[in-house]
Amino acid sequence: MNPAKISFSRIGQLANPPIISHIMAVALENPDMLSLAAGFTDTKALPVQPVRDATLALSSNGKTPEYLQYGTTIGRPKLRKFVAKRLSQIDQHQSPAYNLDNVMLTTGSQQALYLAIQVLCDPGDILLVESPSYFVFLELLKGLGIQAVGIPVDENDEMDTVALSGMLAGWQSEGSLDKVKGVYIESWFSNPSTHCLSNGEKTALAEVLKEAGLLVPILEDGAYMELYFEEAFPSTSIFAIEAFDGFPRLFFGTFTKPFASGLKVGYAICDHSDILSKMVNVKGHHDFGSSNYTQSIVETAMTDGSYDAQLNKGRDRYLQKMEILNEVLIQQGLPDSGWNWQKPAGGMYFWVKGPVQADTSIESAMFENAVKEGVLYVPGDLCFAPEGPKSYMRLTYGVLERDDLAEAGQRLANVIKQSN
Amino acid sequence: MNPAKISFSRIGQLANPPIISHIMAVALENPDMLSLAAGFTDTKALPVQPVRDATLALSSNGKTPEYLQYGTTIGRPKLRKFVAKRLSQIDQHQSPAYNLDNVMLTTGSQQALYLAIQVLCDPGDILLVESPSYFVFLELLKGLGIQAVGIPVDENDEMDTVALSGMLAGWQSEGSLDKVKGVYIESWFSNPSTHCLSNGEKTALAEVLKEAGLLVPILEDGAYMELYFEEAFPSTSIFAIEAFDGFPRLFFGTFTKPFASGLKVGYAICDHSDILSKMVNVKGHHDFGSSNYTQSIVETAMTDGSYDAQLNKGRDRYLQKMEILNEVLIQQGLPDSGWNWQKPAGGMYFWVKGPVQADTSIESAMFENAVKEGVLYVPGDLCFAPEGPKSYMRLTYGVLERDDLAEAGQRLANVIKQSN
């Protein structure tokens, strides 16, 4: 019998496969394919011993195995307290915002982002994002029917607050300004641009929004905040920036990238209690709480110091890998061919800018060539909303081993040289 | 500064705290409170050793620690294969439905339910449910603006397919039948009624739906399927019932209740590939995959036999606890006071029916009295949609220890006797 024809909901109709899944499918077809596309973490650097030790400690004799019982929807109080305290220390700032009552734990920070968008935005609403922005988040918005609009940038690819101000004034006179329901920024080693936002840049953003009367929630993604290589970027979260007083503030963080992606523990901190309560209530409907066990492991690793040791190990490895890819791309003459990048100081990505006429898109000859040569990248145009230049590519050095990384860099350089 | 006034989305506006949270808050105020309300699993029966052994096995020397790396959105293939094969064995049936390609892993089965509703139903749509039904699921529907409508029951509290047929015919003539987007049934030791649906009952349901031209998705929840005490209920899943050919079928299962609630591993099996793909795509937006580590632990426990050993242990303990509560309620004379129940043959609940005039609701004198006496129950009216009788209560023997269980039963009996 033929399968019944389904009338899908609006969300069902918008539920398209992620574009990256096409790229991954291509990778699977060629076992020799080296992927500079997948944002996986370094397998060799995964915290086998800390996770094992945490499990042994949790299961030691005489202890109640509450870690294997249901937890609460909002998550473990002790870990939420660690989260609040740690951000307060990083910010070197104290305020009522850094309190466990403002923290919820989620299945990665992605779930926290989804919950925030669910409670704040209806289909057709607008969310301001950076240009470029995190493409998985852009797909999340698309899946819920929310319109992402990129904040204009200047010729140095910096946020152009004057142009933003003009854009908002235009919407104001059109009567569409109240469709803007929030602003999403990645302030540390952004995926994909590796850019960090200084407190000055963030303050300028707050001032433009305030001028426009747009006191909307600010969603700050700090996924890579602690994944600097040598020195932390000298900035604070929006909780410590006075210009954001009066804005509802949400900070999204994760233990996935800095500790273990297989545990999928992330969080949101929100200083607006109504927003947080509603996010927790919707999470109650999603799953009434993420795994209590993985939260307990992270909590243990935060207590016994293995979290920080692991973080330092990750920093070293990512720095070394970044250097390898950086060197091979330079040696292979990419800058001479008009392809440039900012050497990253943290995170997991290169954001490589080609000549204006370059086309890296998924339908391009260059992408086809890359597949033929056995190397994958993320086409940069996926990271712009509603659309953007096709001359960028995102590379990651997270998952490949050193030798493979050098080989992948050479293959990519060949592809780029052929395109000139 | 006052917090900014937020314009919440429709979902944000509907995001109310769960009613059970009020009951739990009451419990927290009295440290001596004994809760027959919380559907937690037995802490003493949690699989400490199996989880520990699985972690040690996964982390043994020489193995790639892929279990700590990101998994895929759909979940681990080996565990998905186990899931499909196990249901095929339980059903003693083979068909293309029992295939790993039809299985997705989720954060508990609750997330799978949420995803199914998201892709199938728009606000204002109707989902048919049993009377009574799982109240957490009813809240999920309310949170998304979906209307739950109870299938009529006869005087023996059995599904009344004749009355259902009449109801559907009424909607047909009103022109509202196409608002019905699916049917949700709990076929084994239902939460709250502890009722099992026989293949005959399910076939009758399918026939009425088919007659009405309503070939909508059937959502079968098997959370307690394997949690029988002595013998499995002699029925199969809807995949093995011919009357459901032509209906898109979804089966929801979990390792949370039968193994460890702290791991939060659940699943959906769906024989309609478009529905499953869309659920996976929306899960990509939720979290792009639940914890790979907790899935790996369940997979290991399924392989080394500790899953089945744990299940048997759970069956024994729940049987013993059920007997304790059953006995105390009888000894205390509840049946003589007009309060009756079907002795459960599995699951974690008693569904106690009082005299017609009884009022167990959260605003009732009885609930207030129970709080005073130090015992909690779930008011039965929460389990009916859109509304239902107030004369039921749901009790669980999952979490309390034996002595506490007996004491809780006595307190409850006192409350009930006072109400007469």
Coordinates of N, CA and C in Angstrom, one line a residue, chain B residues 214-352:
Chain B
L214 N -10.5 8.6 8.0 CA -9.5 9.3 8.8 C -8.2 8.5 8.9
L215 N -7.4 8.4 7.8 CA -6.2 7.6 7.8 C -5.0 8.5 8.4
V216 N -5.2 9.0 9.6 CA -4.2 9.9 10.2 C -3.2 9.1 10.9
P217 N -2.0 9.7 11.2 CA -1.0 9.0 12.0 C -1.5 8.5 13.3
I218 N -1.1 7.3 13.6 CA -1.4 6.7 14.9 C -0.1 6.7 15.8
L219 N -0.2 7.4 16.9 CA 1.0 7.5 17.8 C 0.8 6.5 19.0
E220 N 1.5 5.5 19.0 CA 1.4 4.5 20.1 C 2.5 4.6 21.1
D221 N 2.2 4.8 22.3 CA 3.2 5.0 23.3 C 3.4 3.7 24.1
G222 N 4.6 3.2 24.0 CA 4.9 1.9 24.7 C 5.9 2.0 25.8
A223 N 5.8 3.2 26.5 CA 6.8 3.5 27.6 C 6.9 2.3 28.6
Y224 N 5.7 1.7 28.9 CA 5.7 0.7 30.0 C 5.5 -0.7 29.5
M225 N 5.7 -0.9 28.1 CA 5.4 -2.2 27.5 C 6.2 -3.3 28.2
E226 N 7.4 -3.1 28.5 CA 8.3 -4.2 29.0 C 8.2 -4.2 30.5
L227 N 7.5 -3.2 31.1 CA 7.5 -3.2 32.6 C 6.3 -3.9 33.2
Y228 N 6.0 -5.1 32.7 CA 5.0 -6.0 33.3 C 5.7 -6.7 34.5
F229 N 4.8 -7.1 35.4 CA 5.4 -7.8 36.6 C 5.7 -9.2 36.3
E230 N 4.7 -10.0 35.8 CA 5.0 -11.4 35.7 C 4.9 -11.9 34.2
E231 N 3.9 -11.5 33.5 CA 3.8 -11.9 32.1 C 3.5 -10.7 31.3
A232 N 4.1 -10.8 30.1 CA 3.8 -9.7 29.1 C 2.3 -9.7 28.8
F233 N 1.7 -8.5 28.5 CA 0.4 -8.5 28.1 C 0.3 -9.0 26.6
P234 N -0.7 -9.9 26.4 CA -0.7 -10.6 25.1 C -1.2 -9.7 23.9
S235 N -0.4 -8.8 23.5 CA -0.8 -7.9 22.4 C 0.5 -7.6 21.6
T236 N 0.3 -7.0 20.5 CA 1.5 -6.5 19.7 C 1.4 -5.0 19.5
S237 N 2.5 -4.5 19.0 CA 2.4 -3.1 18.6 C 1.6 -2.9 17.3
I238 N 1.2 -1.7 17.0 CA 0.4 -1.5 15.8 C 1.1 -1.9 14.5
F239 N 2.4 -2.0 14.5 CA 3.1 -2.5 13.3 C 2.7 -3.9 12.9
A240 N 2.2 -4.7 13.9 CA 1.9 -6.1 13.6 C 0.4 -6.3 13.5
I241 N -0.4 -5.2 13.4 CA -1.9 -5.3 13.3 C -2.3 -4.8 11.9
E242 N -2.9 -5.8 11.2 CA -3.2 -5.5 9.8 C -4.1 -4.3 9.6
A243 N -5.0 -4.2 10.6 CA -6.0 -3.1 10.4 C -5.4 -1.7 10.3
F244 N -4.1 -1.6 10.7 CA -3.5 -0.3 10.7 C -2.7 -0.1 9.4
D245 N -2.7 -1.1 8.5 CA -2.1 -0.9 7.2 C -2.7 0.3 6.5
G246 N -1.9 1.1 6.0 CA -2.4 2.3 5.3 C -2.4 3.6 6.2
F247 N -2.3 3.3 7.5 CA -2.1 4.4 8.5 C -0.6 4.7 8.7
P248 N -0.2 5.9 8.7 CA 1.2 6.1 9.1 C 1.3 5.8 10.6
R249 N 2.3 5.0 11.0 CA 2.4 4.5 12.4 C 3.6 5.0 13.1
L250 N 3.5 5.5 14.3 CA 4.6 5.9 15.1 C 4.5 5.1 16.4
F251 N 5.7 4.6 16.9 CA 5.7 3.9 18.2 C 6.8 4.7 19.0
F252 N 6.4 5.0 20.2 CA 7.4 5.7 21.1 C 7.8 4.8 22.3
G253 N 9.1 4.7 22.5 CA 9.6 3.9 23.5 C 10.7 4.6 24.3
T254 N 11.1 4.0 25.3 CA 12.1 4.6 26.2 C 13.0 3.6 27.0
F255 N 14.2 4.0 27.3 CA 15.0 3.2 28.2 C 15.1 3.9 29.6
T256 N 14.3 5.0 29.7 CA 14.3 5.8 30.9 C 13.6 5.0 32.0
K257 N 12.4 4.6 31.8 CA 11.7 3.9 32.9 C 12.3 2.5 33.1
P258 N 12.5 1.7 32.1 CA 13.0 0.3 32.4 C 14.4 0.2 32.8
F259 N 15.3 1.3 32.5 CA 16.7 1.1 32.8 C 17.1 2.3 33.7
A260 N 17.4 3.4 33.2 CA 17.8 4.5 34.1 C 17.2 5.9 33.6
S261 N 16.5 6.5 34.5 CA 15.9 7.8 34.1 C 16.9 8.9 33.9
G262 N 18.0 8.7 34.6 CA 19.1 9.8 34.5 C 19.8 9.8 33.2
L263 N 19.6 8.7 32.3 CA 20.3 8.7 31.0 C 19.4 9.4 30.0
K264 N 18.1 9.3 30.1 CA 17.2 10.0 29.2 C 17.4 9.6 27.8
V265 N 17.4 8.3 27.5 CA 17.4 7.8 26.1 C 16.1 7.3 25.8
G266 N 15.4 7.8 24.8 CA 14.2 7.3 24.3 C 14.2 7.2 22.8
Y267 N 13.1 6.8 22.2 CA 13.1 6.7 20.7 C 11.7 6.7 20.1
A268 N 11.7 6.9 18.8 CA 10.5 6.8 18.0 C 10.8 5.8 16.9
I269 N 9.8 5.0 16.5 CA 9.9 4.1 15.3 C 8.8 4.6 14.5
C270 N 9.0 4.9 13.2 CA 8.0 5.4 12.3 C 8.1 4.7 10.9
D271 N 7.0 4.2 10.4 CA 7.1 3.5 9.1 C 6.7 4.5 8.0
H272 N 6.6 5.7 8.2 CA 6.4 6.7 7.2 C 7.6 7.6 7.1
S273 N 8.4 7.4 6.0 CA 9.7 8.0 6.0 C 9.7 9.5 6.0
D274 N 8.7 10.1 5.4 CA 8.6 11.6 5.4 C 8.4 12.1 6.8
I275 N 7.6 11.5 7.5 CA 7.3 11.9 8.9 C 8.6 11.8 9.7
L276 N 9.3 10.7 9.6 CA 10.5 10.5 10.4 C 11.6 11.5 10.0
S277 N 11.8 11.7 8.7 CA 12.8 12.7 8.2 C 12.5 14.0 8.8
K278 N 11.3 14.4 8.8 CA 10.9 15.8 9.2 C 11.2 15.9 10.7
M279 N 10.9 14.8 11.5 CA 11.1 14.8 12.9 C 12.7 14.9 13.1
V280 N 13.4 14.2 12.3 CA 14.9 14.3 12.5 C 15.4 15.7 12.2
N281 N 14.8 16.3 11.1 CA 15.3 17.6 10.7 C 14.9 18.6 11.8
V282 N 13.7 18.5 12.4 CA 13.4 19.4 13.5 C 14.3 19.2 14.7
K283 N 14.6 17.9 15.0 CA 15.6 17.6 16.1 C 16.9 18.2 15.8
G284 N 17.3 18.3 14.5 CA 18.5 19.0 14.1 C 18.5 20.4 14.6
H285 N 17.3 21.1 14.6 CA 17.2 22.4 15.1 C 17.2 22.5 16.6
H286 N 16.5 21.5 17.2 CA 16.5 21.4 18.7 C 17.9 21.3 19.3
D287 N 18.6 20.4 18.8 CA 19.9 20.0 19.5 C 20.9 19.3 18.7
F288 N 20.7 19.1 17.4 CA 21.4 18.2 16.5 C 22.0 17.0 17.1
G289 N 21.1 16.3 17.9 CA 21.5 15.0 18.5 C 21.6 15.0 20.0
S290 N 21.0 14.0 20.6 CA 21.1 13.9 22.1 C 22.5 13.3 22.4
S291 N 22.7 13.2 23.7 CA 24.0 12.8 24.2 C 24.4 11.4 23.6
N292 N 25.6 11.4 22.9 CA 26.1 10.2 22.3 C 26.6 9.2 23.4
Y293 N 27.0 9.8 24.5 CA 27.6 9.0 25.6 C 26.5 8.1 26.2
T294 N 25.3 8.8 26.6 CA 24.3 8.0 27.2 C 23.7 6.9 26.3
Q295 N 23.6 7.2 25.0 CA 23.2 6.2 24.0 C 24.2 5.1 24.0
S296 N 25.5 5.4 24.1 CA 26.5 4.3 24.0 C 26.4 3.4 25.3
I297 N 26.0 4.0 26.4 CA 25.9 3.2 27.6 C 24.7 2.2 27.5
V298 N 23.6 2.7 26.9 CA 22.4 1.8 26.7 C 22.8 0.8 25.7
E299 N 23.5 1.2 24.7 CA 23.9 0.2 23.6 C 24.7 -0.9 24.2
T300 N 25.7 -0.5 25.1 CA 26.5 -1.5 25.8 C 25.7 -2.4 26.7
A301 N 24.8 -1.8 27.4 CA 24.0 -2.6 28.3 C 23.0 -3.6 27.6
M302 N 22.6 -3.2 26.4 CA 21.8 -4.1 25.5 C 22.7 -5.3 25.0
T303 N 23.9 -5.0 24.8 CA 24.8 -6.0 24.2 C 25.3 -7.0 25.3
D304 N 25.6 -6.5 26.5 CA 26.2 -7.4 27.4 C 25.2 -8.1 28.4
G305 N 23.9 -7.8 28.1 CA 22.9 -8.5 28.8 C 22.4 -7.8 30.1
S306 N 23.2 -6.7 30.5 CA 22.8 -6.1 31.8 C 21.5 -5.3 31.7
Y307 N 21.1 -5.0 30.4 CA 19.8 -4.3 30.3 C 18.7 -5.2 30.7
D308 N 18.7 -6.5 30.2 CA 17.7 -7.4 30.6 C 17.7 -7.8 32.1
A309 N 18.9 -7.9 32.6 CA 19.0 -8.2 34.0 C 18.3 -7.1 34.9
Q310 N 18.6 -5.9 34.4 CA 18.1 -4.7 35.1 C 16.6 -4.6 35.0
L311 N 16.1 -4.9 33.9 CA 14.7 -4.9 33.6 C 14.0 -5.9 34.6
N312 N 14.5 -7.1 34.7 CA 14.0 -8.1 35.6 C 14.0 -7.7 37.1
K313 N 15.1 -7.0 37.4 CA 15.2 -6.5 38.8 C 14.1 -5.5 39.0
G314 N 13.9 -4.6 38.1 CA 12.9 -3.5 38.2 C 11.5 -4.2 38.3
R315 N 11.2 -5.2 37.5 CA 9.9 -5.8 37.5 C 9.6 -6.4 38.9
D316 N 10.6 -7.1 39.5 CA 10.5 -7.6 40.9 C 10.2 -6.5 41.9
R317 N 11.0 -5.5 41.9 CA 10.8 -4.4 42.9 C 9.5 -3.7 42.7
Y318 N 9.1 -3.4 41.5 CA 7.8 -2.7 41.3 C 6.6 -3.6 41.7
L319 N 6.8 -4.9 41.4 CA 5.7 -5.8 41.9 C 5.6 -5.8 43.4
Q320 N 6.7 -5.9 44.1 CA 6.7 -6.0 45.5 C 6.1 -4.7 46.1
K321 N 6.5 -3.5 45.5 CA 6.0 -2.3 46.0 C 4.5 -2.1 45.7
M322 N 4.1 -2.5 44.5 CA 2.7 -2.5 44.2 C 1.9 -3.3 45.2
E323 N 2.4 -4.5 45.6 CA 1.6 -5.3 46.5 C 1.5 -4.6 47.9
I324 N 2.6 -3.9 48.3 CA 2.5 -3.3 49.6 C 1.5 -2.2 49.6
L325 N 1.5 -1.3 48.6 CA 0.5 -0.3 48.5 C -0.9 -0.8 48.4
N326 N -1.1 -1.8 47.5 CA -2.4 -2.5 47.3 C -2.9 -3.0 48.6
E327 N -2.1 -3.7 49.4 CA -2.5 -4.3 50.6 C -2.9 -3.2 51.6
V328 N -2.1 -2.2 51.8 CA -2.5 -1.2 52.8 C -3.8 -0.5 52.5
L329 N -4.0 -0.2 51.2 CA -5.2 0.4 50.8 C -6.4 -0.4 51.0
I330 N -6.3 -1.7 50.8 CA -7.4 -2.7 51.1 C -7.6 -2.8 52.6
Q331 N -6.5 -3.0 53.3 CA -6.6 -3.1 54.8 C -7.3 -1.9 55.4
Q332 N -7.0 -0.8 54.9 CA -7.5 0.5 55.5 C -9.0 0.7 55.0
G333 N -9.5 -0.2 54.2 CA -10.9 -0.2 54.0 C -11.4 0.7 52.8
L334 N -10.5 1.0 52.0 CA -10.9 1.9 50.9 C -12.0 1.3 50.0
P335 N -11.9 0.0 49.6 CA -13.0 -0.5 48.8 C -14.4 -0.4 49.5
D336 N -14.4 -0.6 50.8 CA -15.6 -0.4 51.6 C -16.2 1.0 51.5
S337 N -15.3 2.0 51.4 CA -15.7 3.4 51.3 C -16.1 3.8 49.9
G338 N -16.1 2.8 49.0 CA -16.5 3.1 47.6 C -15.3 3.6 46.7
W339 N -14.1 3.3 47.2 CA -12.9 3.6 46.3 C -12.3 2.3 45.8
N340 N -12.2 2.2 44.5 CA -11.8 1.0 43.8 C -10.8 1.2 42.8
W341 N -10.1 0.1 42.5 CA -9.0 0.2 41.4 C -8.8 -1.3 40.9
Q342 N -8.3 -1.3 39.7 CA -7.9 -2.5 39.1 C -6.5 -2.8 39.6
K343 N -6.2 -3.9 40.1 CA -4.8 -4.2 40.6 C -3.9 -4.3 39.4
P344 N -2.9 -3.4 39.3 CA -2.1 -3.4 38.1 C -1.2 -4.6 37.9
A345 N -1.0 -5.0 36.6 CA -0.2 -6.1 36.2 C 1.2 -5.6 35.7
G346 N 1.4 -4.3 35.8 CA 2.7 -3.8 35.3 C 2.6 -2.3 35.5
G347 N 3.7 -1.6 35.0 CA 3.7 -0.2 35.1 C 4.0 0.4 36.5
M348 N 3.6 1.6 36.8 CA 4.0 2.2 38.1 C 2.9 2.9 38.8
Y349 N 1.6 2.6 38.4 CA 0.6 3.4 38.9 C -0.6 2.6 39.4
F350 N -1.4 3.3 40.3 CA -2.8 2.9 40.7 C -3.7 4.0 40.2
W351 N -4.8 3.6 39.6 CA -5.8 4.6 39.1 C -7.0 4.3 40.0
V352 N -7.2 5.1 41.0 CA -8.2 4.9 42.0 C -9.5 5.7 41.7

